[in-house]
Amino acid sequence: MKSITSADLVTFVVDSREEAEHALAAEIASVVRAKPNAVLGLATGNTPIGLYRELIRKCATRELSFAHATTFNLDEFLGLERGHPESFHRWMDQNLFGHVDLPRERAHLPEANSGDAGADDDAVRYEAAIRDAGGVDLQILGIGRNGHIGFNEPGSPRDSRTRVVELHEVTRADAARSFGGLEFVPKRAITMGVATICSARRLRVLAFGAHKAAIVRRTLLDAVNSDCPSTFLRGHVDVKLFLDREAAREL
Ligand code: GLP
């Protein structure tokens, strides 16, 4: 693992995704061992799948237990029925929650389907629930091709909290294939805000593949600005970025 020295974002370039996944899974295990009731922030997408596989393996071999942990996911599409194949609720069940000993009542995602009137209140309640749990100890993050973190799309303010957002066209286009067409992709979502995310005590960011190279360069080198919300990660007191060689190729 090679590290790139930068004033405000510790960056590691790994030889393989697995190297990053193993390192981060080991860190998560040590956080949970030191504090069994740790609060973890979780992400969806292709990026963290291998990390979750490694966490599942550690639970199976009893190197790790989530029995006393709490989790909060970053975001959820609005308006999907519970159990919709593309909902993040369902995705988390399939890729993590269904395979580890985390009690379901402590695995939180934003509410997807309480209707237009209820969504703003749900967002406020989600933010309060994170605060009441003592805040997030370690947040796992991916980066969207447009610089989104969670669903904080370009233009999201640095001081934003959990709220309802309109999805950006790049985000919807990226989701179109799995939804079976752009017309089926929801237009809105609930997401933790930029400030919510940056309140986590540790931020661990993963970016893999050539399709992330341009946004990785912008994350590290663009002026810190809401045009590219991932630039707001710079300057956090404990943030680490793990890249494979393809994602690092424009640096
Ligand atoms: C998704 C999620 C983000 C995720 C990002 C990247 O839409 N809302 O939390 O980090 O987009 O996705 P992927 O990992 O599939 O590239």
Tab-separated table of C-alpha atoms and ligand atoms in Angstrom:
chain	number	residue	atom	x	y	z
A	1	MET	CA	0.000	0.000	0.000
A	2	LYS	CA	1.509	3.330	-1.090
A	3	SER	CA	0.441	6.532	0.579
A	4	ILE	CA	0.242	9.905	-1.134
A	5	THR	CA	1.083	12.783	1.135
A	6	SER	CA	-1.471	15.532	0.886
A	7	ALA	CA	-2.122	18.335	3.301
A	8	ASP	CA	-5.730	17.479	3.915
A	9	LEU	CA	-6.677	13.958	2.830
A	10	VAL	CA	-4.600	10.882	3.670
A	11	THR	CA	-4.664	8.769	0.513
A	12	PHE	CA	-3.573	5.155	0.015
A	13	VAL	CA	-3.101	3.545	-3.386
A	14	VAL	CA	-3.513	-0.220	-3.107
A	15	ASP	CA	-2.465	-2.995	-5.493
A	16	SER	CA	-5.903	-4.591	-5.333
A	17	ARG	CA	-9.369	-3.811	-4.010
A	18	GLU	CA	-8.968	-6.734	-1.609
A	19	GLU	CA	-6.003	-5.053	0.060
A	20	ALA	CA	-8.146	-2.010	0.895
A	21	GLU	CA	-11.113	-4.155	1.910
A	22	HIS	CA	-9.002	-6.233	4.294
A	23	ALA	CA	-7.351	-3.167	5.832
A	24	LEU	CA	-10.671	-1.408	6.381
A	25	ALA	CA	-12.431	-4.536	7.671
A	26	ALA	CA	-9.578	-4.985	10.167
A	27	GLU	CA	-9.963	-1.381	11.294
A	28	ILE	CA	-13.729	-1.785	11.696
A	29	ALA	CA	-13.174	-4.966	13.703
A	30	SER	CA	-10.758	-3.160	16.005
A	31	VAL	CA	-13.151	-0.239	16.465
A	32	VAL	CA	-15.978	-2.635	17.379
A	33	ARG	CA	-13.731	-4.675	19.649
A	34	ALA	CA	-12.687	-1.549	21.554
A	35	LYS	CA	-16.286	-0.272	21.658
A	36	PRO	CA	-18.823	-3.081	21.152
A	37	ASN	CA	-21.698	-0.568	20.954
A	38	ALA	CA	-19.960	1.430	18.207
A	39	VAL	CA	-22.085	3.319	15.680
A	40	LEU	CA	-21.139	2.642	12.060
A	41	GLY	CA	-22.207	4.630	9.014
A	42	LEU	CA	-22.854	2.413	5.996
A	43	ALA	CA	-22.963	2.983	2.245
A	44	THR	CA	-24.488	1.074	-0.667
A	45	GLY	CA	-23.296	0.729	-4.277
A	46	ASN	CA	-20.765	-1.506	-5.969
A	47	THR	CA	-17.868	-0.026	-4.035
A	48	PRO	CA	-18.381	-1.505	-0.528
A	49	ILE	CA	-19.568	-4.989	-1.582
A	50	GLY	CA	-16.171	-6.662	-1.070
A	51	LEU	CA	-15.739	-4.906	2.282
A	52	TYR	CA	-19.109	-6.273	3.421
A	53	ARG	CA	-18.109	-9.742	2.233
A	54	GLU	CA	-15.007	-9.500	4.420
A	55	LEU	CA	-17.036	-8.286	7.423
A	56	ILE	CA	-19.428	-11.233	6.935
A	57	ARG	CA	-16.444	-13.594	6.874
A	58	LYS	CA	-15.073	-12.085	10.086
A	59	CYS	CA	-18.465	-12.525	11.779
A	60	ALA	CA	-18.667	-16.142	10.609
A	61	THR	CA	-15.245	-16.893	12.115
A	62	ARG	CA	-16.161	-14.925	15.278
A	63	GLU	CA	-13.358	-12.417	14.798
A	64	LEU	CA	-16.074	-9.783	14.870
A	65	SER	CA	-19.529	-9.384	16.359
A	66	PHE	CA	-22.082	-6.662	15.660
A	67	ALA	CA	-24.323	-7.891	18.502
A	68	HIS	CA	-24.094	-4.553	20.346
A	69	ALA	CA	-23.405	-2.252	17.395
A	70	THR	CA	-25.731	0.229	15.701
A	71	THR	CA	-25.653	1.251	12.029
A	72	PHE	CA	-27.043	4.129	10.011
A	73	ASN	CA	-27.076	4.027	6.223
A	74	LEU	CA	-26.343	7.151	4.249
A	75	ASP	CA	-29.397	7.299	2.065
A	76	GLU	CA	-32.460	5.732	0.450
A	77	PHE	CA	-34.528	6.374	-2.677
A	78	LEU	CA	-37.932	7.892	-1.988
A	79	GLY	CA	-41.184	6.314	-3.021
A	80	LEU	CA	-40.111	2.673	-3.351
A	81	GLU	CA	-42.270	-0.031	-1.819
A	82	ARG	CA	-40.606	-1.932	1.000
A	83	GLY	CA	-38.908	-4.909	-0.577
A	84	HIS	CA	-38.499	-3.191	-3.977
A	85	PRO	CA	-35.517	-4.978	-5.542
A	86	GLU	CA	-33.585	-1.722	-5.967
A	87	SER	CA	-34.269	-0.271	-2.524
A	88	PHE	CA	-31.230	0.169	-0.306
A	89	HIS	CA	-33.216	-1.553	2.493
A	90	ARG	CA	-33.322	-4.699	0.399
A	91	TRP	CA	-29.732	-4.252	-0.828
A	92	MET	CA	-28.404	-4.051	2.742
A	93	ASP	CA	-30.391	-7.134	3.757
A	94	GLN	CA	-28.876	-9.083	0.891
A	95	ASN	CA	-25.309	-7.831	1.135
A	96	LEU	CA	-24.776	-7.485	4.894
A	97	PHE	CA	-27.640	-7.549	7.400
A	98	GLY	CA	-28.885	-11.005	6.405
A	99	HIS	CA	-25.473	-12.528	7.142
A	100	VAL	CA	-24.246	-10.902	10.392
A	101	ASP	CA	-25.413	-10.781	14.007
A	102	LEU	CA	-26.438	-7.103	13.975
A	103	PRO	CA	-29.894	-6.830	15.623
A	104	ARG	CA	-32.302	-5.587	12.940
A	105	GLU	CA	-33.802	-2.943	15.200
A	106	ARG	CA	-30.412	-1.228	15.357
A	107	ALA	CA	-29.807	-1.302	11.573
A	108	HIS	CA	-31.207	2.033	10.419
A	109	LEU	CA	-31.949	3.361	6.942
A	110	PRO	CA	-33.937	6.465	6.059
A	111	GLU	CA	-37.654	5.717	5.589
A	112	ALA	CA	-38.411	5.195	1.888
A	113	ASN	CA	-42.119	5.246	1.653
A	114	SER	CA	-44.058	7.501	3.993
A	115	GLY	CA	-45.388	9.732	1.213
A	116	ASP	CA	-44.575	13.320	0.254
A	117	ALA	CA	-45.974	14.836	3.435
A	118	GLY	CA	-44.016	12.593	5.788
A	119	ALA	CA	-40.603	12.571	4.132
A	120	ASP	CA	-39.303	15.875	5.548
A	121	ASP	CA	-40.285	14.795	9.071
A	122	ASP	CA	-38.633	11.419	8.526
A	123	ALA	CA	-35.411	13.195	7.554
A	124	VAL	CA	-35.467	15.317	10.723
A	125	ARG	CA	-36.165	12.217	12.820
A	126	TYR	CA	-33.264	10.330	11.161
A	127	GLU	CA	-30.831	13.133	11.954
A	128	ALA	CA	-32.064	13.153	15.579
A	129	ALA	CA	-31.686	9.369	15.819
A	130	ILE	CA	-28.034	9.595	14.749
A	131	ARG	CA	-27.434	12.296	17.332
A	132	ASP	CA	-29.267	10.326	20.051
A	133	ALA	CA	-27.114	7.273	19.284
A	134	GLY	CA	-24.046	9.388	20.097
A	135	GLY	CA	-22.988	10.147	16.514
A	136	VAL	CA	-21.192	7.939	14.008
A	137	ASP	CA	-17.827	6.475	15.064
A	138	LEU	CA	-16.766	5.347	11.585
A	139	GLN	CA	-18.456	6.206	8.290
A	140	ILE	CA	-17.857	4.151	5.135
A	141	LEU	CA	-18.208	6.177	1.947
A	142	GLY	CA	-18.073	5.812	-1.815
A	143	ILE	CA	-17.984	8.714	-4.259
A	144	GLY	CA	-20.455	9.172	-7.117
A	145	ARG	CA	-19.084	10.057	-10.562
A	146	ASN	CA	-20.454	13.574	-10.093
A	147	GLY	CA	-18.806	13.989	-6.687
A	148	HIS	CA	-21.817	13.076	-4.595
A	149	ILE	CA	-21.350	11.631	-1.128
A	150	GLY	CA	-24.450	9.794	0.015
A	151	PHE	CA	-26.955	11.542	-2.229
A	152	ASN	CA	-25.498	15.001	-1.622
A	153	GLU	CA	-25.509	16.014	-5.255
A	154	PRO	CA	-23.545	18.933	-6.771
A	155	GLY	CA	-24.793	22.124	-5.130
A	156	SER	CA	-25.274	20.522	-1.695
A	157	PRO	CA	-24.184	22.952	1.020
A	158	ARG	CA	-21.434	22.100	3.451
A	159	ASP	CA	-23.761	22.690	6.428
A	160	SER	CA	-26.556	20.439	5.099
A	161	ARG	CA	-28.193	17.867	7.367
A	162	THR	CA	-30.394	14.842	6.623
A	163	ARG	CA	-33.052	15.940	4.131
A	164	VAL	CA	-35.055	15.176	1.015
A	165	VAL	CA	-33.090	15.830	-2.205
A	166	GLU	CA	-33.706	15.782	-5.957
A	167	LEU	CA	-31.419	13.311	-7.686
A	168	HIS	CA	-28.912	14.571	-10.269
A	169	GLU	CA	-29.213	13.351	-13.866
A	170	VAL	CA	-25.823	11.558	-13.695
A	171	THR	CA	-26.954	9.691	-10.562
A	172	ARG	CA	-30.237	8.664	-12.191
A	173	ALA	CA	-28.491	7.637	-15.410
A	174	ASP	CA	-26.011	5.510	-13.419
A	175	ALA	CA	-28.953	3.800	-11.653
A	176	ALA	CA	-31.007	3.310	-14.840
A	177	ARG	CA	-29.562	-0.038	-15.796
A	178	SER	CA	-30.339	-1.731	-12.477
A	179	PHE	CA	-33.843	-0.210	-12.415
A	180	GLY	CA	-34.496	-1.444	-15.978
A	181	GLY	CA	-34.757	2.049	-17.499
A	182	LEU	CA	-34.406	5.704	-16.545
A	183	GLU	CA	-38.177	6.129	-16.207
A	184	PHE	CA	-38.203	3.702	-13.261
A	185	VAL	CA	-35.470	5.498	-11.287
A	186	PRO	CA	-36.917	7.602	-8.440
A	187	LYS	CA	-36.437	11.347	-8.752
A	188	ARG	CA	-35.901	11.982	-5.053
A	189	ALA	CA	-34.124	10.484	-2.062
A	190	ILE	CA	-33.435	11.058	1.621
A	191	THR	CA	-29.757	11.466	2.434
A	192	MET	CA	-27.597	12.308	5.409
A	193	GLY	CA	-26.288	15.828	4.781
A	194	VAL	CA	-22.699	16.864	4.154
A	195	ALA	CA	-22.437	18.130	7.739
A	196	THR	CA	-24.017	14.924	9.062
A	197	ILE	CA	-21.430	12.837	7.206
A	198	CYS	CA	-18.528	15.051	8.241
A	199	SER	CA	-19.605	14.814	11.903
A	200	ALA	CA	-18.508	11.167	11.923
A	201	ARG	CA	-15.379	10.673	14.027
A	202	ARG	CA	-13.640	8.696	11.246
A	203	LEU	CA	-14.361	8.839	7.519
A	204	ARG	CA	-13.130	5.957	5.355
A	205	VAL	CA	-13.614	6.514	1.647
A	206	LEU	CA	-13.224	3.897	-1.103
A	207	ALA	CA	-12.932	4.479	-4.867
A	208	PHE	CA	-12.131	1.698	-7.311
A	209	GLY	CA	-11.889	1.567	-11.106
A	210	ALA	CA	-10.982	3.812	-14.019
A	211	HIS	CA	-14.496	5.313	-14.087
A	212	LYS	CA	-13.688	6.971	-10.733
A	213	ALA	CA	-10.318	8.449	-11.798
A	214	ALA	CA	-11.685	11.859	-12.852
A	215	ILE	CA	-13.793	12.355	-9.739
A	216	VAL	CA	-10.917	11.218	-7.505
A	217	ARG	CA	-8.706	13.887	-9.106
A	218	ARG	CA	-11.405	16.526	-8.547
A	219	THR	CA	-11.977	15.370	-4.950
A	220	LEU	CA	-8.304	15.874	-4.147
A	221	LEU	CA	-7.386	18.819	-6.348
A	222	ASP	CA	-10.445	20.998	-7.096
A	223	ALA	CA	-11.160	23.995	-4.895
A	224	VAL	CA	-13.293	22.925	-1.921
A	225	ASN	CA	-16.729	23.750	-3.243
A	226	SER	CA	-20.309	22.496	-3.294
A	227	ASP	CA	-20.013	21.928	-7.077
A	228	CYS	CA	-18.112	18.816	-6.033
A	229	PRO	CA	-19.391	17.785	-2.571
A	230	SER	CA	-16.661	15.155	-2.110
A	231	THR	CA	-14.135	18.032	-1.797
A	232	PHE	CA	-15.774	18.745	1.587
A	233	LEU	CA	-14.150	15.563	2.912
A	234	ARG	CA	-10.791	17.338	2.819
A	235	GLY	CA	-9.850	18.829	6.118
A	236	HIS	CA	-11.852	16.339	8.219
A	237	VAL	CA	-9.729	15.466	11.248
A	238	ASP	CA	-9.619	11.729	10.507
A	239	VAL	CA	-10.308	10.914	6.864
A	240	LYS	CA	-8.611	8.238	4.742
A	241	LEU	CA	-9.112	7.558	1.053
A	242	PHE	CA	-8.339	4.123	-0.423
A	243	LEU	CA	-7.820	3.936	-4.200
A	244	ASP	CA	-6.878	1.150	-6.543
A	245	ARG	CA	-4.351	1.986	-9.287
A	246	GLU	CA	-7.071	2.639	-11.885
A	247	ALA	CA	-8.880	5.147	-9.682
A	248	ALA	CA	-5.539	6.860	-8.920
A	249	ARG	CA	-4.349	7.106	-12.501
A	250	GLU	CA	-5.072	10.842	-12.942
A	251	LEU	CA	-3.136	11.864	-9.856
B	1	GLP	C1	-24.772	5.678	-4.894
B	1	GLP	C2	-24.919	5.965	-3.384
B	1	GLP	C3	-23.625	6.443	-2.801
B	1	GLP	C4	-22.488	5.674	-3.453
B	1	GLP	C5	-22.340	6.153	-4.871
B	1	GLP	C6	-21.311	5.396	-5.700
B	1	GLP	O1	-25.824	6.137	-5.639
B	1	GLP	N1	-25.977	6.853	-3.016
B	1	GLP	O2	-23.665	6.276	-1.401
B	1	GLP	O3	-21.306	5.888	-2.766
B	1	GLP	O4	-23.587	6.211	-5.506
B	1	GLP	O5	-21.809	4.182	-6.164
B	1	GLP	P1	-20.884	2.993	-6.639
B	1	GLP	O6	-20.178	2.500	-5.446
B	1	GLP	O7	-21.821	1.974	-7.214
B	1	GLP	O8	-19.962	3.559	-7.656
